[in-house]
Coordinates of N, CA and C in Angstrom, one line a residue:
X266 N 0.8 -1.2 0.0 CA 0.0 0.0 0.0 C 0.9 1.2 0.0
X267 N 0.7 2.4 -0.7 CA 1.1 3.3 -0.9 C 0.9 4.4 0.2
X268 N 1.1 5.6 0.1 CA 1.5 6.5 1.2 C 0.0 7.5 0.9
X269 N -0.1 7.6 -0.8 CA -1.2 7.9 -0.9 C -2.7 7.5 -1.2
X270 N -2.7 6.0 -0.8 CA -3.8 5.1 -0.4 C -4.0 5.3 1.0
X271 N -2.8 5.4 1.8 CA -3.1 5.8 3.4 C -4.0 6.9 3.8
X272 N -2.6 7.8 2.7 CA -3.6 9.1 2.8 C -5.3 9.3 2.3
X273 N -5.5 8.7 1.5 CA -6.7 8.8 1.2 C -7.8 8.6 1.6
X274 N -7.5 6.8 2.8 CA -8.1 6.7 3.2 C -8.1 6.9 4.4
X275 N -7.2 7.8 4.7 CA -8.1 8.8 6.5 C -7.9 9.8 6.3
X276 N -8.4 9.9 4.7 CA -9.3 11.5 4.6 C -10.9 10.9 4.6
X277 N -10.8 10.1 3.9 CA -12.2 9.1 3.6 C -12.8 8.9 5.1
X278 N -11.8 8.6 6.0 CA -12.8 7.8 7.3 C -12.5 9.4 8.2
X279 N -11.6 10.7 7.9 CA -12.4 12.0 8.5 C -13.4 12.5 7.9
X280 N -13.9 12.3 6.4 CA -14.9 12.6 6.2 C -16.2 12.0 6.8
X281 N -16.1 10.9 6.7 CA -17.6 10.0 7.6 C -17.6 10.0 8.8
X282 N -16.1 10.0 9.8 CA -16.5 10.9 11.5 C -17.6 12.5 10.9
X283 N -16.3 13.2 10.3 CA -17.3 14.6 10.5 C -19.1 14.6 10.0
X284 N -19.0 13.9 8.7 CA -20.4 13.7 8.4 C -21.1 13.3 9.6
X285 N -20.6 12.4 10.7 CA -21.5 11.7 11.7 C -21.5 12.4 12.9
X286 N -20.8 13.0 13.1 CA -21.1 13.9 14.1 C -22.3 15.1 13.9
X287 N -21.8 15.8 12.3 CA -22.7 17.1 12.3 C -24.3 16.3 12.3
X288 N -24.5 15.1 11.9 CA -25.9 14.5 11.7 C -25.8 14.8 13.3
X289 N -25.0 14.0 14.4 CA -25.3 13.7 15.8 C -25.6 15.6 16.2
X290 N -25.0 16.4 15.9 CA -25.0 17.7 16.4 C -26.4 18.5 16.2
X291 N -27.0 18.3 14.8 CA -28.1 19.0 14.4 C -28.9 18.0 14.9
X292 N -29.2 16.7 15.2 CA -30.3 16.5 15.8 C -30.3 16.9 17.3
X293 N -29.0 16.8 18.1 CA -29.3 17.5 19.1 C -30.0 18.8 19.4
X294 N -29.4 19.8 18.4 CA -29.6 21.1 18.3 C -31.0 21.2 18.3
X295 N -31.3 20.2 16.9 CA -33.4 19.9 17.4 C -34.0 20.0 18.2
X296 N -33.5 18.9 19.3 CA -34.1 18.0 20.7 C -34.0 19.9 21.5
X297 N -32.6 20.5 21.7 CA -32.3 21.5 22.5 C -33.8 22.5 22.2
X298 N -33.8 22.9 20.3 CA -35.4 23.5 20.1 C -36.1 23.2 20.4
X299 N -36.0 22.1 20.3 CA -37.7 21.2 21.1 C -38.0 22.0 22.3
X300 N -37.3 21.6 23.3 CA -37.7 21.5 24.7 C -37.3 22.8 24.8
X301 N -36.8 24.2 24.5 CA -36.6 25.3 24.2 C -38.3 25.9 24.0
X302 N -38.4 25.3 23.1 CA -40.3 26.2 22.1 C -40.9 25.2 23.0
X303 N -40.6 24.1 23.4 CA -41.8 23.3 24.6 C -41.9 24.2 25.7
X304 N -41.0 24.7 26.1 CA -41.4 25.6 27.2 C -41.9 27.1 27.2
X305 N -41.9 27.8 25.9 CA -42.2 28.7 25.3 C -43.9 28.1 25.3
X306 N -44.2 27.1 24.9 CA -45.9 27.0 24.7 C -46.5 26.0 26.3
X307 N -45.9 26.2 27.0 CA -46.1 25.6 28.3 C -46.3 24.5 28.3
X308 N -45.4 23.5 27.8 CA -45.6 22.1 28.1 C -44.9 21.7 29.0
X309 N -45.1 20.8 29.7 CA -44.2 20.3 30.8 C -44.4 18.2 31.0
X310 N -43.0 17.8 31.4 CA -43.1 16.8 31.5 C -43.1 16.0 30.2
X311 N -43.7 15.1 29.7 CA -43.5 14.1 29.1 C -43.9 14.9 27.8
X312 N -44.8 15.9 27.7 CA -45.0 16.2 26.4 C -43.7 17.5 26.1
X313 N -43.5 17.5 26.9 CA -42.1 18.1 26.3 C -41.2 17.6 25.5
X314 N -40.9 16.3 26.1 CA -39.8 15.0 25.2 C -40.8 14.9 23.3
X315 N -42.2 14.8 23.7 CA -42.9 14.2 22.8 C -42.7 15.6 21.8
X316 N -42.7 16.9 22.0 CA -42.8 17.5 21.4 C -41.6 18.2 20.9
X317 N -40.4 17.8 21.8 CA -38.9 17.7 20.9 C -38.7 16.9 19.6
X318 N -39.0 15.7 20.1 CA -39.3 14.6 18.8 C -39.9 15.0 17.7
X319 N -40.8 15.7 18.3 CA -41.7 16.3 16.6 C -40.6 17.3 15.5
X320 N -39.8 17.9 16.6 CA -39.0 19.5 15.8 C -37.9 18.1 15.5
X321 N -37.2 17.5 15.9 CA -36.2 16.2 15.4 C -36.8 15.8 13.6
X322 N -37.7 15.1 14.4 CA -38.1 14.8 13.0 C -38.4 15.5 11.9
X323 N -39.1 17.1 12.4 CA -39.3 18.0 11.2 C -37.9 18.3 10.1
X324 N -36.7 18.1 10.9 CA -35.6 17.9 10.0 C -35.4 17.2 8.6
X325 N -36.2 16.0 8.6 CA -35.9 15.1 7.9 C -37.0 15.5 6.2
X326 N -37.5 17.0 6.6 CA -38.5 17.2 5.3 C -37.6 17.2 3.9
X327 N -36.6 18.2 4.0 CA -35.5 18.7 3.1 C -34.6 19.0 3.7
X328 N -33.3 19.1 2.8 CA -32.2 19.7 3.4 C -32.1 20.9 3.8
X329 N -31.2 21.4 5.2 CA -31.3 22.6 6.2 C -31.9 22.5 6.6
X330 N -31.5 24.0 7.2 CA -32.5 24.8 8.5 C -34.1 24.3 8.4
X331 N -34.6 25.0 6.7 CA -35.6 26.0 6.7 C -36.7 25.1 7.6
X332 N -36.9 23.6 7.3 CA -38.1 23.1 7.6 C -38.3 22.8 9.3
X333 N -37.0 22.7 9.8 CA -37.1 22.9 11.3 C -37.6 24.1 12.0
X334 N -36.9 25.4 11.2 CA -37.6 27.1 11.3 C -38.8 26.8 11.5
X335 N -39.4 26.8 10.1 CA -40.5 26.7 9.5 C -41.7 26.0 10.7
X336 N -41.5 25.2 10.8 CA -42.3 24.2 12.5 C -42.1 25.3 13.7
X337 N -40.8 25.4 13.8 CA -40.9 26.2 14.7 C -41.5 27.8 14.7
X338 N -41.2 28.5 13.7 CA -42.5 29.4 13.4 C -43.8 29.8 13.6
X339 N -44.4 28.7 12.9 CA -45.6 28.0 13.0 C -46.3 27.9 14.7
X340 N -45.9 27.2 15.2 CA -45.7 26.5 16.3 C -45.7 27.9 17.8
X341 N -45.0 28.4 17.5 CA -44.2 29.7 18.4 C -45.3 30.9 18.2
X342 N -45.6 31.0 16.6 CA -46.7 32.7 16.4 C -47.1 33.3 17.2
X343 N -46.5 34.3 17.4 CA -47.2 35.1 18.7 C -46.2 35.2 19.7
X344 N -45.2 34.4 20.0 CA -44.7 33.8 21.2 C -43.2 34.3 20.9
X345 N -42.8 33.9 19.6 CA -41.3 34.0 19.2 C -40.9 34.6 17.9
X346 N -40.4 35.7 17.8 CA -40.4 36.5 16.3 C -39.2 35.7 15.5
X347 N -38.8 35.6 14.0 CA -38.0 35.3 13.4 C -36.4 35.1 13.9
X348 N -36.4 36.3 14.4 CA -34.6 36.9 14.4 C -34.5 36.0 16.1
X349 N -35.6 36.0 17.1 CA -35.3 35.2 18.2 C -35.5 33.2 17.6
X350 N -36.1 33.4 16.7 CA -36.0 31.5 16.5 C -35.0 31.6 15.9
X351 N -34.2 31.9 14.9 CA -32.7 31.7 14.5 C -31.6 32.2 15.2
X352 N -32.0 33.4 16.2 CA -30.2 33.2 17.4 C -30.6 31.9 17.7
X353 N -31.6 31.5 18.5 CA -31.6 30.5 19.1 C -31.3 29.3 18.4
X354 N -31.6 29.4 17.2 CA -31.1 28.0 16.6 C -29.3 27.8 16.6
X355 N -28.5 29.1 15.9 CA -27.3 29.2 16.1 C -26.6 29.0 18.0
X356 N -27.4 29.7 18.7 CA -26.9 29.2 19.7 C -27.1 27.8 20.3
X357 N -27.9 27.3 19.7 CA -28.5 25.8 20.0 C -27.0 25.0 18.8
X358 N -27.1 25.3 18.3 CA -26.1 24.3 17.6 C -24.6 24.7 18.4
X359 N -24.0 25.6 18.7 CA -22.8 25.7 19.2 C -22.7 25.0 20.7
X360 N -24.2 24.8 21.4 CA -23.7 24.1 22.2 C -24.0 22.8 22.1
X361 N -25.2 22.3 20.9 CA -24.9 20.6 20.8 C -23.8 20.2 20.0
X362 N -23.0 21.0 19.7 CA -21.5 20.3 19.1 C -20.4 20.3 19.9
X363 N -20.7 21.1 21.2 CA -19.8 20.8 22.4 C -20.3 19.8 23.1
X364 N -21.7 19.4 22.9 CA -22.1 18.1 23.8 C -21.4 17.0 23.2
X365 N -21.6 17.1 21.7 CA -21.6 15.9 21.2 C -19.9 15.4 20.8
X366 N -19.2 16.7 21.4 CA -17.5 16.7 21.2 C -17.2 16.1 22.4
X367 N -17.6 16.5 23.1 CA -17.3 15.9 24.8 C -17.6 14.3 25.0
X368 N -18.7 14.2 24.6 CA -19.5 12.8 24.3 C -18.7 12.1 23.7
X369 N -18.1 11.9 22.5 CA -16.9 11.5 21.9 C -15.3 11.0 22.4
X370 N -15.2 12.5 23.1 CA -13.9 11.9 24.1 C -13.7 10.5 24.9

């Protein structure tokens, strides 16, 4: 094996860590929105978890943000203007990629 078969392939297996982490990070970042806007619409307890799972899964419409926004928008009217559901998204992601960095260690 060659020096640049080595190399190639632990660029190949840092690509599929990084891929698998940012999946593990934005679904966190979800769960964090969830129970974030669950508490914004007064849920408490178990329908909290249930209604994180909903914004988790809203991810899976298209690619990005927008369809996670978009739920959460919806969901929030009245409660939470645009410019506060996306700090909060950015700040929700900077700390599920330190969860999920620490988690890793």
């Amino acid at each position: 094996m060659t020096t640049f078969d080595d190399r190639e392939r632990s660029y190949e297996t840092k690509f599929a860590l990084d891929a698998e982490l940012r999946f593990k990070a934005e679904a966190r970042r979800n769960r964090l929105l969830g129970e974030w806007a669950a508490g914004l619409l007064g849920k408490e307890g178990d329908a909290v978890r249930a209604y994180a799972m909903t914004v988790v899964t809203s991810d899976f419409e298209e690619p990005g943000d927008d369809d996670v926004y978009r739920k959460l928008a919806g969901d929030l009217e009245g409660r939470a203007d645009e410019k506060t559901i996306r700090t909060k998204m950015v700040e929700l992601m900077i700390e599920a990629k330190k969860q999920v960095i620490d988690e890793a260690r």
